[in-house]
Coordinates of C-alpha atoms and ligand atoms in Angstrom, one line a residue:
X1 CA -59.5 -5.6 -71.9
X2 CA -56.9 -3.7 -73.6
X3 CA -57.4 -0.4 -75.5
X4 CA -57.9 -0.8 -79.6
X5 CA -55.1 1.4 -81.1
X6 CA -54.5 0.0 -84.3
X7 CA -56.3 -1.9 -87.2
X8 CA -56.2 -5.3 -88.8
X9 CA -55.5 -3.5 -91.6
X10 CA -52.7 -1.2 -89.8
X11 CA -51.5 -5.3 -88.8
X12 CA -51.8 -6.6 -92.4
X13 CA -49.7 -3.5 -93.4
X14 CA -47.0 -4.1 -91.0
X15 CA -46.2 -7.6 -91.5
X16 CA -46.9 -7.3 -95.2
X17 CA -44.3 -4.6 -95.6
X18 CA -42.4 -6.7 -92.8
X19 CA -38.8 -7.6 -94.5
X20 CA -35.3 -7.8 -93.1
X21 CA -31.7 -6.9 -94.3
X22 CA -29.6 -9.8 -93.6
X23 CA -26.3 -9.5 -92.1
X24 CA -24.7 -8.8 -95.9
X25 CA -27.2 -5.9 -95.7
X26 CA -29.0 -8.1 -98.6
X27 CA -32.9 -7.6 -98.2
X28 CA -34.2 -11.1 -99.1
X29 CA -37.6 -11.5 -100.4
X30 CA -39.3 -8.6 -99.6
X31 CA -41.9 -8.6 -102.3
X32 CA -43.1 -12.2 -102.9
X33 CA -42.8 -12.5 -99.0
X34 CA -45.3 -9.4 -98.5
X35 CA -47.4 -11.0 -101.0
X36 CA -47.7 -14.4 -99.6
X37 CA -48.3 -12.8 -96.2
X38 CA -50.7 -10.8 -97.9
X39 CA -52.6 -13.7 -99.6
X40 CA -53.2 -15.9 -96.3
X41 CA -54.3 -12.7 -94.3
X42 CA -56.7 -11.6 -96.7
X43 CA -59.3 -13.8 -95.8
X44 CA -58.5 -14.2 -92.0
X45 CA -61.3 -14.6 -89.2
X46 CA -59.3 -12.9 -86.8
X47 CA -60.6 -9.6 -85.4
X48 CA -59.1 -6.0 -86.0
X49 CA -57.9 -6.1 -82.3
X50 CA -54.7 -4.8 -81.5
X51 CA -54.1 -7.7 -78.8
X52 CA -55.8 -11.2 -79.2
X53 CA -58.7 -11.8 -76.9
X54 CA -56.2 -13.4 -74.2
X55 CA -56.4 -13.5 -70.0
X56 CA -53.3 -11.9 -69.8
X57 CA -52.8 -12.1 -66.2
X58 CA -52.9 -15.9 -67.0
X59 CA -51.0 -17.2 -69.2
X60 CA -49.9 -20.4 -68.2
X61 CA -47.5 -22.8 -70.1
X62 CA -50.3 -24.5 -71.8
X63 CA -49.7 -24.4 -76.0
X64 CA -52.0 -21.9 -76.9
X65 CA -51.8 -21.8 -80.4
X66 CA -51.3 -18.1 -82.6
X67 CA -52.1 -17.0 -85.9
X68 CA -49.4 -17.8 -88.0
X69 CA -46.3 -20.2 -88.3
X70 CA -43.1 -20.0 -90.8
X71 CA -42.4 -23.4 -93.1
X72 CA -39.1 -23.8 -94.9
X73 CA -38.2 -26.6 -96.6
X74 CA -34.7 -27.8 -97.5
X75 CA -35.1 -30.6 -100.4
X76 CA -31.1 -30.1 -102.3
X77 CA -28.8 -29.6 -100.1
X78 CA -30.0 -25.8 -99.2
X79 CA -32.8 -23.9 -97.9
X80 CA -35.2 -21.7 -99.8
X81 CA -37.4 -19.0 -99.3
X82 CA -39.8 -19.8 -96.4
X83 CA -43.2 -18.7 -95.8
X84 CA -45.9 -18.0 -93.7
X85 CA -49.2 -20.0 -93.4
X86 CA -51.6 -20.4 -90.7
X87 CA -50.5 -22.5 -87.7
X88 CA -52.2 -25.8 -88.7
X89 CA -51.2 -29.8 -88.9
X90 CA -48.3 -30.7 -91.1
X91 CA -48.6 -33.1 -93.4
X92 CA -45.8 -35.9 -93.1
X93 CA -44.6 -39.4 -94.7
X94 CA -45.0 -42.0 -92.0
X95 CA -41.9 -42.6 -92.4
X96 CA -40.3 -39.5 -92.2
X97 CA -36.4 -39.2 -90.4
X98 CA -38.1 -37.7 -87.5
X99 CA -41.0 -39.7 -87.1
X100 CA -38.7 -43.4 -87.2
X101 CA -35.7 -42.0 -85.9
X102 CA -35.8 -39.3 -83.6
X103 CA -34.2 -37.1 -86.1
X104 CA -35.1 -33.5 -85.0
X105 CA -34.0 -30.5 -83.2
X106 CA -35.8 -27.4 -81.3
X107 CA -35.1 -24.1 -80.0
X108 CA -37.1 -21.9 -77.6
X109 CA -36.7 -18.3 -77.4
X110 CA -39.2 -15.1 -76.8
X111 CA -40.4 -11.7 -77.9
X112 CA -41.2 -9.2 -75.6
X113 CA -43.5 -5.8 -75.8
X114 CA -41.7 -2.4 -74.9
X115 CA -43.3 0.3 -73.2
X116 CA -44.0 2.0 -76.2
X117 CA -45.4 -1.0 -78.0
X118 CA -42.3 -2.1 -80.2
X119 CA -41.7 -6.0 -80.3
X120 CA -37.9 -7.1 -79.2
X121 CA -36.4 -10.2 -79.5
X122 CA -33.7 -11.4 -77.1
X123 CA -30.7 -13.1 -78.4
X124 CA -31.9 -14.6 -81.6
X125 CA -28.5 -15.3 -83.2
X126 CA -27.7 -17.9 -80.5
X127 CA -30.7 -19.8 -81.0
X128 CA -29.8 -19.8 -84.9
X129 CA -25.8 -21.5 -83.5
X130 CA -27.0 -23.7 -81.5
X131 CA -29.4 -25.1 -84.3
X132 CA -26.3 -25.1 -86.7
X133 CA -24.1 -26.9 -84.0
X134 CA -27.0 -29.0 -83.3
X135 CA -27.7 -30.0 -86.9
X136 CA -24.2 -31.1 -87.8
X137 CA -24.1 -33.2 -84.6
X138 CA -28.1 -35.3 -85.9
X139 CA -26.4 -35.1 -89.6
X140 CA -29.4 -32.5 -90.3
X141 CA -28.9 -29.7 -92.8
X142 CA -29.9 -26.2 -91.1
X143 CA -30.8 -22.9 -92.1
X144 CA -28.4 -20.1 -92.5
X145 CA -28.2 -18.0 -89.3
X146 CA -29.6 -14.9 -91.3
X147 CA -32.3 -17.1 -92.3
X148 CA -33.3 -18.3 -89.0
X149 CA -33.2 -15.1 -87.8
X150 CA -35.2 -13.8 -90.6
X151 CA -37.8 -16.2 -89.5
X152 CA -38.4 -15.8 -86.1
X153 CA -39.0 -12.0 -87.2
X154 CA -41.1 -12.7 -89.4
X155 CA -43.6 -15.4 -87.0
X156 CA -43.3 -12.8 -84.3
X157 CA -44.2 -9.5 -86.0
X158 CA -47.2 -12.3 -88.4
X159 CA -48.2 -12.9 -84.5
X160 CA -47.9 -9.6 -83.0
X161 CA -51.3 -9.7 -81.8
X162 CA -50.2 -12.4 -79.6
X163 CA -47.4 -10.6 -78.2
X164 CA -48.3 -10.1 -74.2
X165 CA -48.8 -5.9 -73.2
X166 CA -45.6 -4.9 -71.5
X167 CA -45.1 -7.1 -68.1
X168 CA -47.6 -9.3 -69.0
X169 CA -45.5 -12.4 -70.5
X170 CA -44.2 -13.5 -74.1
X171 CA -44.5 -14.8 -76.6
X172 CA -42.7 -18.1 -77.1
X173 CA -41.6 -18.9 -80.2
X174 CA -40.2 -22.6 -80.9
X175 CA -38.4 -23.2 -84.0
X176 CA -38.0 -26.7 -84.8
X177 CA -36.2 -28.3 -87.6
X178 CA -37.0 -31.9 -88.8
X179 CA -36.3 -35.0 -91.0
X180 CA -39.0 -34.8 -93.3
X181 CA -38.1 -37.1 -95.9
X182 CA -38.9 -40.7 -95.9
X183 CA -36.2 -43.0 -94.2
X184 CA -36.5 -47.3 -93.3
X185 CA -32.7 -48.0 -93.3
X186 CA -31.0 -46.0 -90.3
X187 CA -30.1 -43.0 -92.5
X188 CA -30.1 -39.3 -92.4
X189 CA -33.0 -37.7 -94.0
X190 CA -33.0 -36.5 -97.8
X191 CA -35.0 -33.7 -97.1
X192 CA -35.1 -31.3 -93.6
X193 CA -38.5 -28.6 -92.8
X194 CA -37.2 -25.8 -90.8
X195 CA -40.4 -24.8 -88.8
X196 CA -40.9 -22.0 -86.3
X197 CA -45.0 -21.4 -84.4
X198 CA -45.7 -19.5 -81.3
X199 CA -47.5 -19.5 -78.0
X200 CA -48.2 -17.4 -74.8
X201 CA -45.4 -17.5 -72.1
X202 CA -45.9 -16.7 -68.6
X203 CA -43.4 -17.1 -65.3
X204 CA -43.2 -19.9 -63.1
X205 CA -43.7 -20.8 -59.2
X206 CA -40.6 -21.5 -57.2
X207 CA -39.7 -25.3 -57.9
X208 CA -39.3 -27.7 -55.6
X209 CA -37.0 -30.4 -57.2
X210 CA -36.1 -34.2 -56.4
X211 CA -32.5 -35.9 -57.1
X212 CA -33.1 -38.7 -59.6
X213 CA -30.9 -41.5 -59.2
X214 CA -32.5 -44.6 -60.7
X215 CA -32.5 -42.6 -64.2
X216 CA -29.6 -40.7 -66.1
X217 CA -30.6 -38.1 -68.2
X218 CA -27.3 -37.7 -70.8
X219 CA -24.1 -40.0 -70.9
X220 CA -20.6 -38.8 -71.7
X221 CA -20.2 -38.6 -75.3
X222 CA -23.6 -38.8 -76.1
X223 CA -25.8 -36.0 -77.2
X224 CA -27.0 -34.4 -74.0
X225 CA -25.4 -31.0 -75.2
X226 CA -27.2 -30.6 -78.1
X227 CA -31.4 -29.4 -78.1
X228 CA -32.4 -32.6 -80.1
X229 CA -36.1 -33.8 -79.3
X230 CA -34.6 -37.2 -78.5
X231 CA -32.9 -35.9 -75.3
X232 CA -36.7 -34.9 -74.0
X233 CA -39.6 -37.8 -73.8
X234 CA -36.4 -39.7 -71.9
X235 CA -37.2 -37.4 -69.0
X236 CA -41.0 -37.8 -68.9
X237 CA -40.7 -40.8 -66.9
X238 CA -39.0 -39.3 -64.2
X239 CA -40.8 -36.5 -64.5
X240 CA -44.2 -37.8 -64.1
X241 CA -43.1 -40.0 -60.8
X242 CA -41.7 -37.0 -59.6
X243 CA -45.0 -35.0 -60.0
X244 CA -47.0 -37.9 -58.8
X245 CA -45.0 -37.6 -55.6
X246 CA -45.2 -33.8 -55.3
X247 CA -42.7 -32.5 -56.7
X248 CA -42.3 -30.4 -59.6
X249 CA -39.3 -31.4 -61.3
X250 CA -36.0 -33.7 -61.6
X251 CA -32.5 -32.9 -60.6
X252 CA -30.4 -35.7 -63.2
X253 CA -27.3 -36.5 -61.4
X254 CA -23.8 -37.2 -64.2
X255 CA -24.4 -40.8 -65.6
X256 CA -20.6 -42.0 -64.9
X257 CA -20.5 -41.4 -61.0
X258 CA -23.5 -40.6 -59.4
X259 CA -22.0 -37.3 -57.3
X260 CA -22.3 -34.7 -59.6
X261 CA -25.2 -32.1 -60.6
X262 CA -26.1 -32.0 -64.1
X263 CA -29.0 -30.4 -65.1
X264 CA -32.8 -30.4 -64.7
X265 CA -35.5 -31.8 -67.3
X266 CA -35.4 -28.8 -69.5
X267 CA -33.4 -26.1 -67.8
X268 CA -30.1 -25.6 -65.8
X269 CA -28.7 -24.9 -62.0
X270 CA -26.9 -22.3 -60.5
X271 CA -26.4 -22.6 -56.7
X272 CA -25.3 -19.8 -54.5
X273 CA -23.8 -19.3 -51.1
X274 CA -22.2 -16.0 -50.3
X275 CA -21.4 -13.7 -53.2
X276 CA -20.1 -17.1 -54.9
X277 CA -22.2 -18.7 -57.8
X278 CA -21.8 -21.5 -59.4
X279 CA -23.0 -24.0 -62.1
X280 CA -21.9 -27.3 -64.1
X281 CA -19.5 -27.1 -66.3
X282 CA -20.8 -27.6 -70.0
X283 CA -18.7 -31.0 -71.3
X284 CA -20.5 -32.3 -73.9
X285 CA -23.8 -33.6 -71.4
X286 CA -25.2 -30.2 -70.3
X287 CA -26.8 -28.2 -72.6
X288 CA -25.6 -24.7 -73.3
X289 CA -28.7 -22.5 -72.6
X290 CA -28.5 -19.2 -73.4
X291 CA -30.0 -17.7 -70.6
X292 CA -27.5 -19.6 -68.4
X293 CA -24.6 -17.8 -70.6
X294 CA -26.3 -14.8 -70.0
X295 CA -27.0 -14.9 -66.3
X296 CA -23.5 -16.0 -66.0
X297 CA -22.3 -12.9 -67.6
X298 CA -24.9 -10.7 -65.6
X299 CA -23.7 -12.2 -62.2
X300 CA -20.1 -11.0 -63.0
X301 CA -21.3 -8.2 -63.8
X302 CA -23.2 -7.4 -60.3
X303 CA -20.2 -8.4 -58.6
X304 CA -20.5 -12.1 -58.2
X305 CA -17.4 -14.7 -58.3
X306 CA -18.7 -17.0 -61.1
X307 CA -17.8 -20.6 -61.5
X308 CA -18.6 -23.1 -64.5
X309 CA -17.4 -26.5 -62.6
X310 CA -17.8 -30.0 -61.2
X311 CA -20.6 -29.6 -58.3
X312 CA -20.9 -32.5 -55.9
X313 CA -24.4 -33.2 -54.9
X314 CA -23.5 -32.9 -51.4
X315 CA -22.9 -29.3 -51.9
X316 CA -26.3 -28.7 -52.0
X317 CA -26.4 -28.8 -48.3
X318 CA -24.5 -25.7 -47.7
X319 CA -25.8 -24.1 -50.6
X320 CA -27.9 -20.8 -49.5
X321 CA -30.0 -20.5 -52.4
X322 CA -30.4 -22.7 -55.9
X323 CA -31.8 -21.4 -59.5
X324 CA -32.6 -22.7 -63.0
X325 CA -32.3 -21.1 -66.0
X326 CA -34.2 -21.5 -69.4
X327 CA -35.6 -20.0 -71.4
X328 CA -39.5 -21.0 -70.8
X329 CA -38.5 -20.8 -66.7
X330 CA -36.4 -17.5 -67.4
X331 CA -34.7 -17.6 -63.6
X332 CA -36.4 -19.5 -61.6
X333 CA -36.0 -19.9 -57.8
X334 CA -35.9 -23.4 -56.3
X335 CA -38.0 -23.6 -52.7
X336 CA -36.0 -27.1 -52.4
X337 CA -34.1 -30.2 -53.6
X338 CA -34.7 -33.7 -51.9
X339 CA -32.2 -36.1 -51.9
X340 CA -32.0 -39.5 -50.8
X341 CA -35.0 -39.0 -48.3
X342 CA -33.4 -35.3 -47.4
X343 CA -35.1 -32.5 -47.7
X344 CA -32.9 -29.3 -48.6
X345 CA -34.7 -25.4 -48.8
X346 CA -33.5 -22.6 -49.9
X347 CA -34.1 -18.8 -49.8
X348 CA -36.4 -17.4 -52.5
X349 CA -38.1 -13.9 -52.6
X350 CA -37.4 -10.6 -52.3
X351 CA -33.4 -10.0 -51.5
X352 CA -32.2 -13.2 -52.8
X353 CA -29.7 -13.3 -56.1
X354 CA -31.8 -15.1 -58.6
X355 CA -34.6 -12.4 -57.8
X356 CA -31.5 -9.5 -58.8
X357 CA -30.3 -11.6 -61.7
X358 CA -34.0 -12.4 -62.9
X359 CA -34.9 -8.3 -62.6
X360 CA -31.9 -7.3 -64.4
X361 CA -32.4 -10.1 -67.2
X362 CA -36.0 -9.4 -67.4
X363 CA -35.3 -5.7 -67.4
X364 CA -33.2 -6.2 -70.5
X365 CA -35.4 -8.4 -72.6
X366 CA -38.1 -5.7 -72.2
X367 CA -36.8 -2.8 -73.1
X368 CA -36.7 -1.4 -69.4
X369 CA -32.7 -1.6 -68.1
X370 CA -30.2 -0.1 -71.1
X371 CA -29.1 -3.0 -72.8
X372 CA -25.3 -2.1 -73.3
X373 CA -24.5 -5.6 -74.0
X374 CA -26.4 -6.2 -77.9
X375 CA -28.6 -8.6 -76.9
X376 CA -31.6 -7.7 -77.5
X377 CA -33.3 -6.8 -81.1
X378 CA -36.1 -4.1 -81.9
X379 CA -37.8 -5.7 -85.1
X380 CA -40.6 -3.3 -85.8
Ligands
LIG401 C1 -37.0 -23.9 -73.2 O1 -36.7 -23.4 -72.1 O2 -37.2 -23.3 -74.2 C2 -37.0 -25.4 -73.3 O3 -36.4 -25.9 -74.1 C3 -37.8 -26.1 -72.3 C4 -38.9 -26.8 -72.9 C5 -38.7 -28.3 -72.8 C6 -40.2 -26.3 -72.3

């Protein structure tokens, strides 16, 4: 059990005085925003606890569902001033964009505990792009970077309780934005809910992965780059027969030819062999994660010779160790790839890269290595 340090009130307090300058240095809705906060805590069940009443030595993947989630809803063509509520149902028109169509987006992205208790958030500004690029691809209006940004402080500092003691985890937070007004002709919504709610996080197992081949995950000009929901019950198919069969996860090959490595479910693939590293080149059917950029530019950094290119599958025969980056696996060892009845392994453990780059990357997002790179944010 972890050691009470702070009241519910000392909580209410924080996030109720909780407000952020945007980039403009503008501070946006500090007062009705503490007060609405205020309003829904008031009467809360939850304990004074510093720390939710979690396992945090076992977190799992499983949604396990926080205090508080952030609604903002975009009916002209703008959005407003969000707000907090308590993470419940949404209520929806049956015939909502996203319910007929597909229309939709989501983001992941995590805060982490320091040391000395403050909350940090890695990166948030590229979740906030990749929503805007994202949105302008599904015909979807989005929220302002500052505003997305200002959100995800706000969810994580409403569910602070939630966020994991240092080295335990994080908290995830998925942002989602959706076509929320009613749709029956194919046709973009009228009106767009800009939603972000929060679970616990932990690591993952190595992952032993299978080559799909009778299904494509992304075609060429389609929208496999961009984090829409559509690109994501696709893969369950797959997935499941790969899980049925022992596995934990699918390797998608490119749609056009059949050689080349794309990506994985919900993450991406670095190989290694030597001091040489390599992943797909992003064109338009790979997804950009962010924690690929970022291990890309924190394998340069330790020395590595990085290369964003066209990998043949065979290449995974010579290849000493494999990864996958994202941001719920963080850097994630494979144990092995089959292919075509072939079973491939690969180094994992202690002295292997992706253990180095996944150290240094954790180290970052937690406060622990010097980040001299701005990627990481202190929001309390
Ligand atoms: C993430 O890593 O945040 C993802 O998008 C993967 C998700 C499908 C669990």
């Amino acid at each position: 059990m972890i050691k009470r340090t702070a009241s519910f009130r000392g909580l209410l307090l924080r996030v109720a005085s909780s407000s952020f300058p945007s980039k403009s240095g503008v501070r946006r809705g500090c007062a009705s925003q503490a007060s609405a906060v205020q309003r829904m805590i008031e009467p809360s069940p939850y304990s004074e606890d510093e720390y939710a009443d979690v396992d945090w030595d076992n977190l799992g993947f499983g949604l396990r569902p926080t205090d508080y989630m952030y609604i903002n809803k975009c009916e002209d063509a703008e959005f407003g001033q969000g707000q907090l509520s308590p993470f419940g149902n949404l209520k929806l028109s049956p015939s909502a964009g996203v319910l007929n169509y597909g229309q939709g987006l989501f983001e992941g992205t995590k805060g982490y505990r320091k040391e000395n208790g403050h909350i940090l958030l890695f990166r948030p500004e590229q979740n906030a792009l990749r929503m805007k690029i994202g949105a302008e691809r599904m015909c979807m209006q989005s929220p302002s970077i500052d505003q997305f940004v200002d959100a995800l402080k706000q969810t994580t500092l409403a569910n602070r309780r939630w966020v994991p003691p240092p080295g335990k985890g994080s908290l995830y937070l998925r942002p989602l934005l959706i076509g929320t007004g009613p749709v029956l002709g194919l046709a973009p919504a009228s009106e767009y809910t800009f939603l972000i709610y929060a679970s616990l996080l932990e690591g993952t197992a190595p992952l032993n992965l299978y080559v799909e081949e009778d299904f494509d995950r992304a075609s060429r000009r389609g929208t496999g780059g961009v984090k829409t929901i559509s690109n994501y019950a696709p893969v369950l198919k797959a997935q499941t027969r790969a899980k049925s069969r022992g596995y934990s996860d699918v390797l998608y090959l490119d749609s056009a030819t059949k050689k080349n490595l794309e990506e994985v479910s919900s993450c991406n693939i670095f190989i290694a062999k030597g001091k040489a590293i390599s992943t797909p080149a992003t064109n338009g059917t790979i997804l950009a994660g962010i924690t690929r950029r970022s291990v890309i530019e924190l394998a340069c950094d330790h020395g590595y010779q990085v290369d964003e290119r066209v990998i043949q599958v065979d290449e995974l025969v010579d290849a000493d160790e494999v990864f996958c980056t994202g941001t719920a696996v963080g850097v994630a060892p494979v144990g092995s790839i089959t292919y075509q009845g072939k079973r491939m392994e690969y180094k994992t453990g202690s002295g292997t890269i992706c253990e180095e780059l996944n150290a240094t990357l954790i180290g970052i997002q937690r406060g622990i290595i010097e980040d001299k790179k701005g990627w990481v944010i202190e929001i309390d």
